[in-house]
């Protein structure tokens, strides 16, 4: 049975998106310049991993985020893999992360033969909890010759990967303080947070490295792609080397000095990204305005709350969301909205609930499970003009 209170929100969404028959969760918005740059890339014939647009996109992302270096990659998952590899993560290691994230976060860890350790999130940032992380390390880890070791298993804890959930900044400064005391490098999964800042500093630039996604549903898209950012000269050089099959530069010889892969973003995708980066300031303004509208719509409905950016931060509002009273209410809203042609989605199934990760070491998950059972993501794409 439909809920009249939900119907008011559904009507508001439909009106904002011009009463479209189907309203997707997050569709990309392209302008004429995007088509022109892609056509120009085709005309150059440099459509693969070599070309001016790859370099230009790296420069533009570095400038926008304030990072010293940016390395373009084929997607965010491989960006995380690369960031973990150059951080020294090895097979058999443990890597701290959150269960409330897209599965790619943990999959990138597993690609290196390491194991994720799931830490609960904070209820107000939706990201990995510094307090829970501190308690876990105090109870279960120790420093041995400058290396963090898990006491019970004797395995090395070689990295920590917090995720800026839905574009809302985790308490990354505190997380880095906690990890620094245990000599653990922090790699930010900033896949969803391009344009988000904490205390005026861009997400992805606090840790040893950060990784953005340019998937088709992100605030900026290259169709498929990602970007690793870092302020470390040597790390950036190594990441770029490994992303290009570790080929030693030479006019004609094919010599390689490490086992590596072709992880470089194609120039054709980068051309689209260059145009999208020029649209990004407008996207951010429109998304913030939409977030204000959502707050007005959501918080007039008894029992519903909106997702709000944490204190001292500015979110990109990649996805807006509503917090429903409980799991039955969440599922009822999902059914009613999708039946009405409005694509809404729950948060990801927490990774510790998936059979493939059920045996991983983890903390208690009260906030993770509470949010997963209640949050619904709402259509958040920019309305394309013209």
CSV table of C-alpha atoms in Angstrom, one decimal:
chain,number,residue,atom,x,y,z
A,1,UNK,CA,0.0,0.0,0.0
A,2,UNK,CA,1.3,3.4,-0.9
A,3,UNK,CA,2.1,5.9,1.8
A,4,UNK,CA,0.7,9.5,1.2
A,5,UNK,CA,3.7,11.0,3.0
A,6,UNK,CA,6.0,9.3,0.6
A,7,UNK,CA,3.9,10.5,-2.3
A,8,UNK,CA,4.6,14.1,-1.5
A,9,UNK,CA,8.4,13.5,-1.8
A,10,UNK,CA,7.9,11.5,-5.0
A,11,UNK,CA,5.8,14.4,-6.5
A,12,UNK,CA,8.5,16.9,-5.5
A,13,UNK,CA,11.2,14.8,-7.2
A,14,UNK,CA,9.1,14.4,-10.3
A,15,UNK,CA,8.5,18.2,-10.5
A,16,UNK,CA,12.2,19.0,-10.1
A,17,UNK,CA,13.1,16.6,-13.0
A,18,UNK,CA,10.4,18.0,-15.3
A,19,UNK,CA,8.0,15.2,-14.8
A,20,UNK,CA,10.1,12.7,-16.8
A,21,UNK,CA,8.7,9.2,-17.2
A,22,UNK,CA,11.8,7.7,-15.7
A,23,UNK,CA,14.1,9.5,-13.3
A,24,UNK,CA,17.5,7.8,-12.9
A,25,UNK,CA,19.6,8.0,-9.7
A,26,UNK,CA,22.4,9.9,-11.3
A,27,UNK,CA,22.6,10.5,-15.0
A,28,UNK,CA,25.6,12.3,-16.6
A,29,UNK,CA,25.3,15.7,-18.1
A,30,UNK,CA,27.3,16.6,-21.3
A,31,UNK,CA,27.6,19.8,-23.2
A,32,UNK,CA,28.7,20.6,-26.7
A,33,UNK,CA,32.3,21.1,-25.7
A,34,UNK,CA,32.4,17.5,-24.5
A,35,UNK,CA,31.4,16.4,-28.0
A,36,UNK,CA,33.9,18.7,-29.6
A,37,UNK,CA,36.8,17.5,-27.4
A,38,UNK,CA,36.0,13.9,-28.0
A,39,UNK,CA,35.8,14.5,-31.8
A,40,UNK,CA,39.1,16.3,-31.6
A,41,UNK,CA,40.7,13.3,-29.8
A,42,UNK,CA,39.3,11.0,-32.5
A,43,UNK,CA,40.8,13.3,-35.2
A,44,UNK,CA,44.3,13.1,-33.6
A,45,UNK,CA,44.1,9.3,-33.8
A,46,UNK,CA,45.6,9.1,-30.3
A,47,UNK,CA,42.6,7.4,-28.6
A,48,UNK,CA,44.4,5.0,-26.3
A,49,UNK,CA,46.7,5.6,-23.3
A,50,UNK,CA,48.9,8.2,-25.0
A,51,UNK,CA,47.7,11.7,-25.8
A,52,UNK,CA,47.4,15.3,-24.7
A,53,UNK,CA,44.1,14.9,-23.0
A,54,UNK,CA,45.4,12.3,-20.4
A,55,UNK,CA,48.1,14.8,-19.4
A,56,UNK,CA,45.7,17.7,-19.4
A,57,UNK,CA,43.1,15.9,-17.2
A,58,UNK,CA,45.8,15.0,-14.7
A,59,UNK,CA,46.9,18.6,-14.5
A,60,UNK,CA,43.3,19.8,-14.1
A,61,UNK,CA,42.5,17.4,-11.3
A,62,UNK,CA,45.7,18.2,-9.5
A,63,UNK,CA,45.0,21.9,-9.7
A,64,UNK,CA,41.4,21.5,-8.6
A,65,UNK,CA,42.2,19.3,-5.6
A,66,UNK,CA,45.5,21.0,-4.6
A,67,UNK,CA,47.4,17.7,-5.0
A,68,UNK,CA,50.9,17.9,-6.3
A,69,UNK,CA,50.5,14.9,-8.6
A,70,UNK,CA,47.6,13.1,-10.4
A,71,UNK,CA,47.9,9.8,-12.2
A,72,UNK,CA,45.0,8.8,-14.6
A,73,UNK,CA,43.9,5.2,-14.5
A,74,UNK,CA,41.2,3.0,-16.1
A,75,UNK,CA,38.8,3.0,-13.1
A,76,UNK,CA,38.7,3.8,-9.4
A,77,UNK,CA,39.1,0.1,-8.4
A,78,UNK,CA,42.4,-0.1,-10.2
A,79,UNK,CA,43.4,3.2,-8.8
A,80,UNK,CA,42.9,1.8,-5.3
A,81,UNK,CA,44.8,-1.4,-6.3
A,82,UNK,CA,47.7,0.8,-7.5
A,83,UNK,CA,47.7,3.0,-4.4
A,84,UNK,CA,47.8,0.0,-2.2
A,85,UNK,CA,50.6,-1.6,-4.2
A,86,UNK,CA,52.9,1.4,-4.2
A,87,UNK,CA,52.1,1.8,-0.4
A,88,UNK,CA,53.8,-1.6,0.0
A,89,UNK,CA,50.7,-3.8,0.7
A,90,UNK,CA,51.6,-7.5,0.2
A,91,UNK,CA,49.9,-10.8,0.1
A,92,UNK,CA,48.9,-11.9,3.6
A,93,UNK,CA,48.7,-8.4,5.0
A,94,UNK,CA,45.7,-7.0,6.8
A,95,UNK,CA,44.2,-3.7,5.6
A,96,UNK,CA,41.8,-1.7,7.7
A,97,UNK,CA,38.7,-0.4,6.0
A,98,UNK,CA,35.0,0.1,6.4
A,99,UNK,CA,32.2,-2.4,5.8
A,100,UNK,CA,29.8,0.4,4.7
A,101,UNK,CA,31.3,0.9,1.2
A,102,UNK,CA,31.0,-0.3,-2.4
A,103,UNK,CA,32.5,-3.8,-2.8
A,104,UNK,CA,35.4,-2.3,-4.9
A,105,UNK,CA,37.1,-1.0,-1.8
A,106,UNK,CA,37.6,-4.5,-0.4
A,107,UNK,CA,38.1,-6.1,-3.8
A,108,UNK,CA,41.1,-3.9,-4.5
A,109,UNK,CA,42.6,-5.2,-1.2
A,110,UNK,CA,42.0,-8.8,-2.2
A,111,UNK,CA,43.5,-8.3,-5.6
A,112,UNK,CA,46.9,-7.9,-3.8
A,113,UNK,CA,46.3,-11.0,-1.7
A,114,UNK,CA,45.7,-9.0,1.4
A,115,UNK,CA,42.6,-9.3,3.7
A,116,UNK,CA,40.3,-6.5,4.7
A,117,UNK,CA,39.5,-5.8,8.3
A,118,UNK,CA,36.1,-4.1,8.7
A,119,UNK,CA,35.8,-1.1,11.2
A,120,UNK,CA,32.5,0.5,12.1
A,121,UNK,CA,31.6,4.0,10.8
A,122,UNK,CA,30.5,7.1,12.6
A,123,UNK,CA,26.8,7.9,12.5
A,124,UNK,CA,27.4,11.6,11.6
A,125,UNK,CA,30.0,11.3,8.9
A,126,UNK,CA,29.0,7.9,7.5
A,127,UNK,CA,32.8,7.2,7.2
A,128,UNK,CA,35.2,5.0,9.1
A,129,UNK,CA,35.2,5.9,12.9
A,130,UNK,CA,38.4,7.2,14.3
A,131,UNK,CA,37.2,6.2,17.8
A,132,UNK,CA,36.5,2.6,16.9
A,133,UNK,CA,39.7,2.4,14.9
A,134,UNK,CA,41.7,3.7,17.9
A,135,UNK,CA,40.0,1.1,20.2
A,136,UNK,CA,40.7,-1.7,17.7
A,137,UNK,CA,44.4,-0.9,17.4
A,138,UNK,CA,44.9,-0.4,21.1
A,139,UNK,CA,43.4,-3.8,21.8
A,140,UNK,CA,44.6,-5.9,18.9
A,141,UNK,CA,47.7,-4.3,17.4
A,142,UNK,CA,51.3,-3.6,18.4
A,143,UNK,CA,54.3,-1.9,16.9
A,144,UNK,CA,57.3,-4.2,16.3
A,145,UNK,CA,60.4,-2.6,14.9
A,146,UNK,CA,58.3,0.2,13.4
A,147,UNK,CA,55.8,-2.2,11.8
A,148,UNK,CA,52.2,-2.5,12.9
A,149,UNK,CA,51.3,-6.2,13.7
A,150,UNK,CA,48.1,-7.8,14.5
A,151,UNK,CA,48.7,-9.6,17.8
A,152,UNK,CA,46.5,-12.6,17.5
A,153,UNK,CA,47.4,-13.6,13.9
A,154,UNK,CA,50.9,-12.2,13.7
A,155,UNK,CA,50.0,-10.5,10.4
A,156,UNK,CA,51.2,-7.1,9.3
A,157,UNK,CA,48.6,-4.3,9.2
A,158,UNK,CA,49.9,-2.4,6.2
A,159,UNK,CA,47.3,0.2,5.3
A,160,UNK,CA,44.1,1.9,6.2
A,161,UNK,CA,41.5,2.8,3.5
A,162,UNK,CA,38.6,5.0,4.8
A,163,UNK,CA,35.9,5.9,2.3
A,164,UNK,CA,34.3,9.3,1.9
A,165,UNK,CA,30.8,7.9,1.8
A,166,UNK,CA,28.4,9.4,-0.8
A,167,UNK,CA,30.7,12.5,-1.0
A,168,UNK,CA,30.6,13.3,2.7
A,169,UNK,CA,34.0,13.6,4.3
A,170,UNK,CA,35.1,11.1,6.8
A,171,UNK,CA,37.0,12.4,9.9
A,172,UNK,CA,40.1,11.9,7.9
A,173,UNK,CA,42.4,14.2,9.9
A,174,UNK,CA,41.7,12.2,13.1
A,175,UNK,CA,42.0,8.9,11.2
A,176,UNK,CA,45.5,9.9,10.0
A,177,UNK,CA,46.5,10.8,13.6
A,178,UNK,CA,45.4,7.4,14.8
A,179,UNK,CA,47.1,5.5,12.0
A,180,UNK,CA,50.3,7.6,12.3
A,181,UNK,CA,50.8,6.4,15.9
A,182,UNK,CA,50.9,2.9,14.5
A,183,UNK,CA,52.9,3.6,11.4
A,184,UNK,CA,50.0,2.8,9.1
A,185,UNK,CA,49.7,4.7,5.8
A,186,UNK,CA,46.3,6.0,4.9
A,187,UNK,CA,44.9,5.7,1.4
A,188,UNK,CA,41.6,7.6,0.9
A,189,UNK,CA,38.9,6.0,-1.1
A,190,UNK,CA,37.6,9.3,-2.5
A,191,UNK,CA,35.7,7.7,-5.4
A,192,UNK,CA,32.5,9.6,-4.6
A,193,UNK,CA,34.0,12.9,-3.2
A,194,UNK,CA,35.4,15.0,-6.0
A,195,UNK,CA,34.6,18.5,-4.9
A,196,UNK,CA,34.2,17.7,-1.2
A,197,UNK,CA,36.4,19.5,1.4
A,198,UNK,CA,37.2,19.2,5.1
A,199,UNK,CA,38.4,22.4,6.8
A,200,UNK,CA,39.0,23.9,3.3
A,201,UNK,CA,41.2,21.0,2.2
A,202,UNK,CA,40.1,18.7,-0.6
A,203,UNK,CA,39.3,15.1,0.1
A,204,UNK,CA,41.9,12.6,-1.2
A,205,UNK,CA,44.8,15.0,-0.3
A,206,UNK,CA,45.1,14.2,3.4
A,207,UNK,CA,46.5,10.6,3.3
A,208,UNK,CA,49.5,9.2,1.5
A,209,UNK,CA,47.3,9.1,-1.6
A,210,UNK,CA,43.7,9.3,-2.6
A,211,UNK,CA,41.6,7.8,-5.5
A,212,UNK,CA,38.7,9.3,-7.3
A,213,UNK,CA,36.3,7.5,-9.6
A,214,UNK,CA,35.0,8.8,-13.0
A,215,UNK,CA,32.5,6.1,-13.5
A,216,UNK,CA,29.3,7.1,-15.5
A,217,UNK,CA,27.4,7.8,-12.3
A,218,UNK,CA,29.9,10.1,-10.6
A,219,UNK,CA,29.8,13.9,-10.4
A,220,UNK,CA,32.4,14.0,-13.2
A,221,UNK,CA,32.6,11.1,-15.6
A,222,UNK,CA,35.0,9.9,-18.3
A,223,UNK,CA,32.7,7.0,-19.1
A,224,UNK,CA,35.1,4.8,-17.1
A,225,UNK,CA,38.2,5.9,-15.4
A,226,UNK,CA,39.8,7.1,-12.1
A,227,UNK,CA,42.5,9.3,-10.7
A,228,UNK,CA,45.2,8.7,-8.1
A,229,UNK,CA,46.4,11.9,-6.4
A,230,UNK,CA,49.3,12.3,-4.0
A,231,UNK,CA,51.9,14.8,-2.8
A,232,UNK,CA,54.7,12.3,-2.8
A,233,UNK,CA,57.0,12.6,-5.8
A,234,UNK,CA,58.4,9.1,-5.6
A,235,UNK,CA,55.1,7.5,-5.0
A,236,UNK,CA,53.5,9.3,-8.0
A,237,UNK,CA,56.4,8.3,-10.3
A,238,UNK,CA,56.1,4.7,-9.2
A,239,UNK,CA,52.4,4.6,-9.6
A,240,UNK,CA,52.6,6.1,-13.1
A,241,UNK,CA,55.4,3.6,-14.0
A,242,UNK,CA,53.3,0.6,-12.9
A,243,UNK,CA,50.2,1.9,-14.7
A,244,UNK,CA,52.1,1.8,-18.0
A,245,UNK,CA,53.4,-1.8,-17.7
A,246,UNK,CA,56.6,-0.7,-16.0
A,247,UNK,CA,58.1,0.1,-19.4
A,248,UNK,CA,61.5,1.8,-19.4
A,249,UNK,CA,61.4,4.8,-21.6
A,250,UNK,CA,63.1,4.3,-24.9
A,251,UNK,CA,62.5,5.4,-28.5
A,252,UNK,CA,61.9,1.9,-29.7
A,253,UNK,CA,63.0,-0.9,-27.3
A,254,UNK,CA,60.4,-2.8,-25.2
A,255,UNK,CA,62.0,-3.3,-21.8
A,256,UNK,CA,60.2,-3.6,-18.5
A,257,UNK,CA,61.7,-3.7,-15.0
A,258,UNK,CA,58.7,-4.8,-12.8
A,259,UNK,CA,55.6,-7.0,-13.3
A,260,UNK,CA,52.9,-4.4,-14.0
A,261,UNK,CA,49.8,-3.9,-16.0
A,262,UNK,CA,48.2,-1.5,-18.5
A,263,UNK,CA,46.1,0.6,-16.1
A,264,UNK,CA,46.4,4.0,-17.9
A,265,UNK,CA,43.2,5.9,-18.8
A,266,UNK,CA,42.6,6.1,-22.6
A,267,UNK,CA,43.0,9.6,-24.2
A,268,UNK,CA,39.5,9.3,-25.6
A,269,UNK,CA,38.0,9.0,-22.0
A,270,UNK,CA,40.3,11.8,-20.8
A,271,UNK,CA,39.0,14.2,-23.5
A,272,UNK,CA,35.5,13.7,-22.0
A,273,UNK,CA,36.9,14.3,-18.5
A,274,UNK,CA,38.5,17.6,-19.5
A,275,UNK,CA,35.2,19.0,-20.6
A,276,UNK,CA,33.5,17.6,-17.4
A,277,UNK,CA,36.1,19.3,-15.2
A,278,UNK,CA,35.1,22.6,-16.7
A,279,UNK,CA,31.5,21.9,-15.8
A,280,UNK,CA,32.3,20.8,-12.3
A,281,UNK,CA,31.9,24.2,-10.5
A,282,UNK,CA,28.4,24.5,-12.0
A,283,UNK,CA,27.6,20.9,-11.0
A,284,UNK,CA,28.6,21.6,-7.4
A,285,UNK,CA,26.5,24.7,-7.2
A,286,UNK,CA,23.4,22.9,-8.6
A,287,UNK,CA,23.9,19.9,-6.4
A,288,UNK,CA,24.1,22.1,-3.2
A,289,UNK,CA,20.9,23.8,-4.3
A,290,UNK,CA,19.2,20.5,-4.8
A,291,UNK,CA,20.4,19.3,-1.4
A,292,UNK,CA,18.7,22.4,0.2
A,293,UNK,CA,15.5,21.5,-1.7
A,294,UNK,CA,15.7,17.9,-0.5
A,295,UNK,CA,16.0,19.0,3.1
A,296,UNK,CA,12.9,21.0,2.8
A,297,UNK,CA,11.0,18.2,1.2
A,298,UNK,CA,12.3,15.4,3.5
A,299,UNK,CA,12.1,17.1,6.8
A,300,UNK,CA,8.4,18.0,6.5
A,301,UNK,CA,7.6,14.2,6.4
A,302,UNK,CA,7.3,12.8,10.0
A,303,UNK,CA,10.0,10.3,10.8
A,304,UNK,CA,12.3,11.1,7.8
A,305,UNK,CA,15.7,12.8,8.1
A,306,UNK,CA,18.0,14.1,5.4
A,307,UNK,CA,21.7,13.3,5.1
A,308,UNK,CA,23.7,16.4,6.1
A,309,UNK,CA,27.4,17.2,5.6
A,310,UNK,CA,29.5,16.8,8.7
A,311,UNK,CA,30.8,19.8,10.6
A,312,UNK,CA,33.7,21.8,9.2
A,313,UNK,CA,33.2,20.2,5.8
A,314,UNK,CA,31.6,20.9,2.5
A,315,UNK,CA,30.1,18.0,0.7
A,316,UNK,CA,29.7,17.6,-3.1
A,317,UNK,CA,26.3,16.1,-2.4
A,318,UNK,CA,27.0,13.5,-5.0
A,319,UNK,CA,24.0,11.5,-3.8
A,320,UNK,CA,21.3,12.9,-1.6
A,321,UNK,CA,19.6,10.6,0.8
A,322,UNK,CA,16.8,10.2,3.3
A,323,UNK,CA,16.9,8.3,6.5
A,324,UNK,CA,13.8,6.2,7.0
A,325,UNK,CA,12.5,5.1,10.5
A,326,UNK,CA,13.3,1.4,10.1
A,327,UNK,CA,14.0,-1.4,7.5
A,328,UNK,CA,10.3,-2.0,6.6
A,329,UNK,CA,9.8,1.7,6.0
A,330,UNK,CA,12.9,1.8,3.9
A,331,UNK,CA,11.8,-1.1,1.7
A,332,UNK,CA,8.3,0.4,1.4
A,333,UNK,CA,9.7,3.7,0.1
A,334,UNK,CA,12.0,1.9,-2.3
A,335,UNK,CA,9.1,-0.1,-3.7
A,336,UNK,CA,6.8,2.9,-4.0
A,337,UNK,CA,9.3,5.2,-5.6
A,338,UNK,CA,10.6,2.7,-8.1
A,339,UNK,CA,7.0,1.7,-9.0
A,340,UNK,CA,6.5,5.4,-9.8
A,341,UNK,CA,9.5,5.4,-12.2
A,342,UNK,CA,11.9,7.1,-9.8
A,343,UNK,CA,15.1,5.2,-9.3
A,344,UNK,CA,16.0,5.1,-5.7
A,345,UNK,CA,18.5,2.7,-4.1
A,346,UNK,CA,19.5,1.6,-0.6
A,347,UNK,CA,23.1,1.8,0.6
A,348,UNK,CA,25.3,-1.1,-0.3
A,349,UNK,CA,24.9,-4.3,1.6
A,350,UNK,CA,27.5,-4.0,4.3
A,351,UNK,CA,30.5,-6.1,3.2
A,352,UNK,CA,30.6,-8.2,6.4
A,353,UNK,CA,27.1,-9.4,5.5
A,354,UNK,CA,28.3,-10.7,2.1
A,355,UNK,CA,29.3,-14.4,2.1
A,356,UNK,CA,32.5,-13.6,0.3
A,357,UNK,CA,33.7,-11.4,3.2
A,358,UNK,CA,31.8,-12.9,6.1
A,359,UNK,CA,34.9,-14.5,7.6
A,360,UNK,CA,37.0,-11.3,7.7
A,361,UNK,CA,38.0,-9.8,11.0
A,362,UNK,CA,35.7,-7.0,12.1
A,363,UNK,CA,34.6,-4.8,14.9
A,364,UNK,CA,31.0,-4.6,16.1
A,365,UNK,CA,28.9,-2.7,13.5
A,366,UNK,CA,26.0,-0.9,15.2
A,367,UNK,CA,26.3,2.3,13.1
A,368,UNK,CA,27.0,0.5,9.8
A,369,UNK,CA,24.0,-1.8,10.2
A,370,UNK,CA,21.7,1.1,11.4
A,371,UNK,CA,22.5,3.2,8.4
A,372,UNK,CA,22.3,0.3,5.9
A,373,UNK,CA,18.9,-0.6,7.2
A,374,UNK,CA,17.5,3.0,6.9
A,375,UNK,CA,19.2,5.1,4.2
A,376,UNK,CA,17.7,5.5,0.8
A,377,UNK,CA,19.6,7.3,-2.0
A,378,UNK,CA,17.5,9.7,-4.1
A,379,UNK,CA,17.9,11.0,-7.7
A,380,UNK,CA,20.7,13.5,-7.6
A,381,UNK,CA,21.8,14.2,-11.2
A,382,UNK,CA,22.1,17.7,-12.5
A,383,UNK,CA,19.3,18.9,-14.8
A,384,UNK,CA,20.9,19.4,-18.2
A,385,UNK,CA,19.9,22.6,-19.8
A,386,UNK,CA,19.4,23.1,-23.5
